[in-house]
Amino acid sequence: MMYEEKKFAIPELTGLSKVSIDAHLGLYAGYVKNFNAISALLPEYAKESEKNAHALSELIRRRSFEFDGMRLHELYFSQFEGGSRSLEAGSPLAKQLEKEYMKAEHIEPYLKMIGQMRGPGWAILYFDPQAKQFLTGFAGEQHQGHFATLPIILALDVWEHAYLGDFGTQGKGAYIDAFFKNLNWSVLEQRFAEANK
Amino acid sequence: MMYEEKKFAIPELTGLSKVSIDAHLGLYAGYVKNFNAISALLPEYAKESEKNAHALSELIRRRSFEFDGMRLHELYFSQFEGGSRSLEAGSPLAKQLEKEYMKAEHIEPYLKMIGQMRGPGWAILYFDPQAKQFLTGFAGEQHQGHFATLPIILALDVWEHAYLGDFGTQGKGAYIDAFFKNLNWSVLEQRFAEANK
Amino acid sequence: MMYEEKKFAIPELTGLSKVSIDAHLGLYAGYVKNFNAISALLPEYAKESEKNAHALSELIRRRSFEFDGMRLHELYFSQFEGGSRSLEAGSPLAKQLEKEYMKAEHIEPYLKMIGQMRGPGWAILYFDPQAKQFLTGFAGEQHQGHFATLPIILALDVWEHAYLGDFGTQGKGAYIDAFFKNLNWSVLEQRFAEANK
Amino acid sequence: MMYEEKKFAIPELTGLSKVSIDAHLGLYAGYVKNFNAISALLPEYAKESEKNAHALSELIRRRSFEFDGMRLHELYFSQFEGGSRSLEAGSPLAKQLEKEYMKAEHIEPYLKMIGQMRGPGWAILYFDPQAKQFLTGFAGEQHQGHFATLPIILALDVWEHAYLGDFGTQGKGAYIDAFFKNLNWSVLEQRFAEANK
């Protein structure tokens, strides 16, 4: 089954220009397209599986780059839908953040620090439903170093395409600040409710 | 919160010796220990976060190697618990496999092919609850190339430590056959029920 | 011994703006700085090597990202020094390219195809002095997938920072064309002479 | 041009059994074979380059795994040829090691520490002819994280296949000790002379 490009109702954002967001959405569309293209190639090559064994292997190895590029960008853009909204005091997400980070607002500078790590990738807040706790991590490119199976509460894109247009090559910090200004925490609260049920 | 090493009630297996399984369990314990060790270092280094910025980054980058090594091995060993048991005809898992692979038993040679890919890692059957379909993939080492967030139905370890002791350096294929002989499909049926609810 | 940022006499280029090149040179400086910073941390942490074992490991693992970022950018920028200059007909480099690719000019579309590969990295023309032949490859980020030890004849940066400013998120192809327009092949001829002696 | 499997005159070794070395040589042969196989596929797929664009990309991305597996194993096995031999006091290699590590023998525990890093790969002593200094590093699997272009003086395989047979899953340290016992330093002295000319 092929995946379809989703549409996002992204309001006007502070600091992140429409031009940049539109270009970014274009890159997202590329992940969907390429994931589908690779998926379609697999049965094609499998018709002569011995001759194409190496190609099959490497396409299978690579699909997660495209899939994660698709899924992470969907998590990313939907965080802006509905417009900027603070974390609700006393919400289950707020309580869990307080429990683990003393104050809920400590998570922002912590994720900013992770976002400042060198190289293209994502700063991510995962939740482990088994241990009932958060795990923060950095996923290189789209697909390297994820905590396997864990649901994602917050996904912060720190590829160059996310900030170069609006903030320049040295502007990752300013971009991350803008990201948090535009974040709709109620989306994250829903994700947490889903992950923690 | 620290993670604890789990214990598995692994019966006598066909082709996989107790010596190998015990050594393998010892490696699993190492992932738990090292994940906890790195997690404990983070707040330690964070006390002087500027001076230790590079160390913090690289420990954060690396934690998924240990976490995934822990979690994947837990998925792996629990697949043997209860002893070898076939897929139940007509079960939801069987039906979904039939829907996507024509016959449920086609998944075995397909995962074997993925397991034969070069390099240490895992052949994995994921299920995407959004698209309601399986995705098969290869995760390099423990942490490279996972389909982000997707629950795992079957995890097949193809690191050298999984087969060298019993089957030798050229014995990966024989090992994979043995793996499937010992698999308790009812464990996978439970995972599928959980992933698809 | 610390490494020093090199200075490059880059002429006015066609299609690549001074603003973009200056920003790119700033990123290069970051690789030099961070390689030196990590190298300085190693003996520091080694004073308590047991306590800092994980940090030492991960800093050692990461140094090549910074080193290769430094060295590859030096290869990149020096290719523009002296201004655009064609491959000299009959030069040893031209002869070797003809021998392997029929016509020397075939290497350009081939490297362009490699440069179009998905993800940040480098399209690279290596020369293997043992086999006396070229190898073309793609290095992910700065440090993933190099042909170990092989000297580099041509290094084409295809990170987003190389083309986003002048060509936009969909402009990688136009950027690669501009890169080849500005290339000083005599620099490559010298590298080849060095690699093949 | 295809690569050919080299033959090594490996004497009886201390601690490393002939069975293990022979199995290890069999794996080396696999890298040569697979590098050649992928190289042969490229022009084949290139005949329909548009249709096969994804396969071409991923085969190009993967070739370094095979090439480096080939080249590193050649560096590895040739270090045993001629039998165990100490570093010659006062040799250029000895002097350079003293200059950088106080005592030449300090390099051994340092490389052992690197070899103990988690995950399959190589502990490597490189020499940078530009800076006239050593760089020590860890290359993941065969191809991740090399210092680009740098010649290799010493290559220590720490994949599981290198030590599991003779030393067991917990025997990496004992294996590394055995490796150094069998090392012919005069091979390294020749490499250094070559790298430093």
Tab-separated table of C-alpha atoms in Angstrom, chain A:
chain	number	residue	atom	x	y	z
A	1	MET	CA	0.000	0.000	0.000
A	2	MET	CA	1.339	3.362	-0.984
A	3	TYR	CA	1.518	6.295	1.402
A	4	GLU	CA	-0.098	9.617	0.653
A	5	GLU	CA	1.258	13.067	1.213
A	6	LYS	CA	-0.654	14.711	4.034
A	7	LYS	CA	-1.769	18.321	4.041
A	8	PHE	CA	-1.202	20.512	7.073
A	9	ALA	CA	-3.155	23.565	8.158
A	10	ILE	CA	-0.151	25.625	9.163
A	11	PRO	CA	-0.972	29.132	10.368
A	12	GLU	CA	1.290	32.131	9.910
A	13	LEU	CA	4.330	31.486	12.061
A	14	THR	CA	6.635	33.772	13.976
A	15	GLY	CA	10.116	33.801	12.508
A	16	LEU	CA	9.517	30.915	10.115
A	17	SER	CA	8.566	32.342	6.725
A	18	LYS	CA	5.911	30.910	4.454
A	19	VAL	CA	8.545	30.548	1.737
A	20	SER	CA	10.671	28.350	3.973
A	21	ILE	CA	7.759	26.286	5.199
A	22	ASP	CA	6.545	25.723	1.641
A	23	ALA	CA	10.004	24.624	0.520
A	24	HIS	CA	10.174	22.363	3.553
A	25	LEU	CA	6.803	20.837	2.685
A	26	GLY	CA	8.200	20.179	-0.777
A	27	LEU	CA	11.018	18.165	0.754
A	28	TYR	CA	8.483	16.245	2.840
A	29	ALA	CA	6.615	15.356	-0.348
A	30	GLY	CA	9.890	13.973	-1.686
A	31	TYR	CA	10.147	11.482	1.174
A	32	VAL	CA	6.651	10.167	0.529
A	33	LYS	CA	7.365	9.890	-3.180
A	34	ASN	CA	10.688	8.153	-2.714
A	35	PHE	CA	9.397	5.751	-0.102
A	36	ASN	CA	6.658	4.703	-2.485
A	37	ALA	CA	9.121	4.480	-5.372
A	38	ILE	CA	11.496	2.190	-3.457
A	39	SER	CA	8.586	0.086	-2.190
A	40	ALA	CA	7.386	-0.358	-5.761
A	41	LEU	CA	10.851	-1.395	-6.912
A	42	LEU	CA	11.136	-4.243	-4.407
A	43	PRO	CA	8.635	-6.654	-5.995
A	44	GLU	CA	9.963	-5.606	-9.394
A	45	TYR	CA	13.527	-6.633	-8.569
A	46	ALA	CA	12.283	-9.658	-6.622
A	47	LYS	CA	11.151	-11.232	-9.889
A	48	GLU	CA	14.808	-11.994	-10.495
A	49	SER	CA	15.818	-12.118	-6.860
A	50	GLU	CA	19.157	-13.824	-7.322
A	51	LYS	CA	20.435	-11.459	-9.991
A	52	ASN	CA	19.122	-8.463	-8.054
A	53	ALA	CA	20.057	-9.638	-4.561
A	54	HIS	CA	22.432	-6.752	-3.860
A	55	ALA	CA	19.985	-4.144	-5.142
A	56	LEU	CA	17.167	-5.629	-3.072
A	57	SER	CA	19.328	-5.580	0.051
A	58	GLU	CA	20.360	-1.987	-0.351
A	59	LEU	CA	16.860	-0.770	-1.180
A	60	ILE	CA	15.567	-2.557	1.926
A	61	ARG	CA	18.358	-0.986	3.962
A	62	ARG	CA	17.502	2.458	2.644
A	63	ARG	CA	13.717	2.503	2.963
A	64	SER	CA	13.828	3.737	6.551
A	65	PHE	CA	15.573	6.933	5.429
A	66	GLU	CA	12.528	7.735	3.323
A	67	PHE	CA	9.925	6.381	5.744
A	68	ASP	CA	11.357	8.246	8.708
A	69	GLY	CA	11.738	11.375	6.604
A	70	MET	CA	8.021	11.067	5.881
A	71	ARG	CA	6.828	10.206	9.371
A	72	LEU	CA	9.065	12.668	11.238
A	73	HIS	CA	8.033	15.557	9.020
A	74	GLU	CA	4.383	14.668	9.647
A	75	LEU	CA	5.055	14.827	13.362
A	76	TYR	CA	6.920	18.090	12.831
A	77	PHE	CA	4.390	20.011	10.763
A	78	SER	CA	1.367	18.920	12.760
A	79	GLN	CA	2.999	20.496	15.825
A	80	PHE	CA	2.282	23.904	14.291
A	81	GLU	CA	-1.352	23.202	13.454
A	82	GLY	CA	-3.834	25.166	15.537
A	83	GLY	CA	-1.235	27.806	16.331
A	84	SER	CA	1.080	28.372	19.260
A	85	ARG	CA	-0.334	27.118	22.527
A	86	SER	CA	1.348	26.641	25.891
A	87	LEU	CA	1.534	23.464	27.862
A	88	GLU	CA	-1.500	23.292	30.094
A	89	ALA	CA	-0.547	23.453	33.754
A	90	GLY	CA	-1.550	20.248	35.507
A	91	SER	CA	-2.057	18.236	32.313
A	92	PRO	CA	-0.726	14.660	32.385
A	93	LEU	CA	2.124	15.704	30.074
A	94	ALA	CA	2.967	18.645	32.327
A	95	LYS	CA	2.940	16.382	35.367
A	96	GLN	CA	5.183	13.791	33.769
A	97	LEU	CA	7.644	16.464	32.643
A	98	GLU	CA	7.703	17.909	36.144
A	99	LYS	CA	8.251	14.487	37.599
A	100	GLU	CA	11.288	13.876	35.424
A	101	TYR	CA	12.710	17.358	34.845
A	102	MET	CA	11.701	19.196	38.029
A	103	LYS	CA	9.982	21.912	36.023
A	104	ALA	CA	8.166	21.243	32.751
A	105	GLU	CA	9.891	24.194	31.108
A	106	HIS	CA	13.309	22.569	31.602
A	107	ILE	CA	12.622	20.311	28.660
A	108	GLU	CA	12.924	23.212	26.222
A	109	PRO	CA	16.570	24.178	26.891
A	110	TYR	CA	17.420	20.487	27.090
A	111	LEU	CA	15.970	19.769	23.656
A	112	LYS	CA	17.619	22.942	22.386
A	113	MET	CA	20.957	21.596	23.557
A	114	ILE	CA	20.299	18.325	21.736
A	115	GLY	CA	19.195	20.234	18.656
A	116	GLN	CA	22.509	22.063	18.700
A	117	MET	CA	24.370	18.789	18.230
A	118	ARG	CA	26.495	18.736	15.109
A	119	GLY	CA	25.167	17.194	11.933
A	120	PRO	CA	21.761	16.935	10.266
A	121	GLY	CA	19.052	15.160	12.195
A	122	TRP	CA	16.334	15.485	14.778
A	123	ALA	CA	16.126	16.277	18.478
A	124	ILE	CA	13.385	14.028	19.758
A	125	LEU	CA	11.380	13.524	22.918
A	126	TYR	CA	10.274	9.877	23.068
A	127	PHE	CA	8.157	8.208	25.720
A	128	ASP	CA	8.765	4.638	26.800
A	129	PRO	CA	5.383	3.096	27.683
A	130	GLN	CA	7.112	0.163	29.402
A	131	ALA	CA	9.199	2.211	31.803
A	132	LYS	CA	6.686	5.067	31.876
A	133	GLN	CA	9.365	7.658	31.282
A	134	PHE	CA	10.702	9.989	28.626
A	135	LEU	CA	13.852	9.396	26.659
A	136	THR	CA	15.471	12.236	24.774
A	137	GLY	CA	17.619	11.480	21.778
A	138	PHE	CA	19.211	12.655	18.575
A	139	ALA	CA	18.400	10.834	15.336
A	140	GLY	CA	21.038	11.361	12.648
A	141	GLU	CA	19.739	12.149	9.155
A	142	GLN	CA	16.243	10.667	9.259
A	143	HIS	CA	16.882	7.135	10.406
A	144	GLN	CA	20.019	6.715	12.468
A	145	GLY	CA	19.803	6.096	16.179
A	146	HIS	CA	16.098	6.032	16.912
A	147	PHE	CA	14.905	4.425	20.115
A	148	ALA	CA	13.238	1.452	18.460
A	149	THR	CA	9.436	1.266	18.776
A	150	LEU	CA	9.080	4.268	21.118
A	151	PRO	CA	6.316	6.758	20.345
A	152	ILE	CA	7.458	10.311	19.721
A	153	ILE	CA	6.037	13.240	21.664
A	154	LEU	CA	8.078	16.058	20.125
A	155	ALA	CA	10.123	16.079	16.920
A	156	LEU	CA	12.447	19.002	16.226
A	157	ASP	CA	13.984	19.069	12.763
A	158	VAL	CA	17.543	20.383	12.797
A	159	TRP	CA	18.541	19.712	9.210
A	160	GLU	CA	20.004	22.711	7.453
A	161	HIS	CA	16.890	23.073	5.307
A	162	ALA	CA	14.892	23.781	8.467
A	163	TYR	CA	16.793	26.975	9.301
A	164	LEU	CA	19.107	28.105	6.499
A	165	GLY	CA	16.509	30.082	4.585
A	166	ASP	CA	15.294	32.162	7.524
A	167	PHE	CA	18.266	32.177	9.858
A	168	GLY	CA	21.445	31.475	7.866
A	169	THR	CA	24.161	28.886	8.375
A	170	GLN	CA	24.865	30.060	11.931
A	171	GLY	CA	21.200	30.427	12.843
A	172	LYS	CA	20.283	27.061	14.310
A	173	GLY	CA	19.847	28.434	17.829
A	174	ALA	CA	17.550	31.252	16.686
A	175	TYR	CA	15.576	28.743	14.634
A	176	ILE	CA	15.072	26.449	17.614
A	177	ASP	CA	13.819	29.397	19.653
A	178	ALA	CA	11.350	30.203	16.874
A	179	PHE	CA	10.274	26.567	16.719
A	180	PHE	CA	9.353	26.594	20.399
A	181	LYS	CA	7.530	29.934	20.052
A	182	ASN	CA	5.253	28.379	17.437
A	183	LEU	CA	4.719	25.041	19.084
A	184	ASN	CA	1.188	23.904	19.863
A	185	TRP	CA	1.669	21.945	23.064
A	186	SER	CA	-1.874	20.614	22.958
A	187	VAL	CA	-0.768	18.435	20.010
A	188	LEU	CA	1.949	17.033	22.231
A	189	GLU	CA	-0.530	16.484	25.038
A	190	GLN	CA	-2.634	14.353	22.706
A	191	ARG	CA	0.388	12.353	21.634
A	192	PHE	CA	1.335	11.775	25.227
A	193	ALA	CA	-2.192	10.642	26.108
A	194	GLU	CA	-1.975	8.188	23.200
A	195	ALA	CA	1.472	6.932	24.191
A	196	ASN	CA	0.642	6.564	27.845
A	197	LYS	CA	-2.702	4.825	27.705
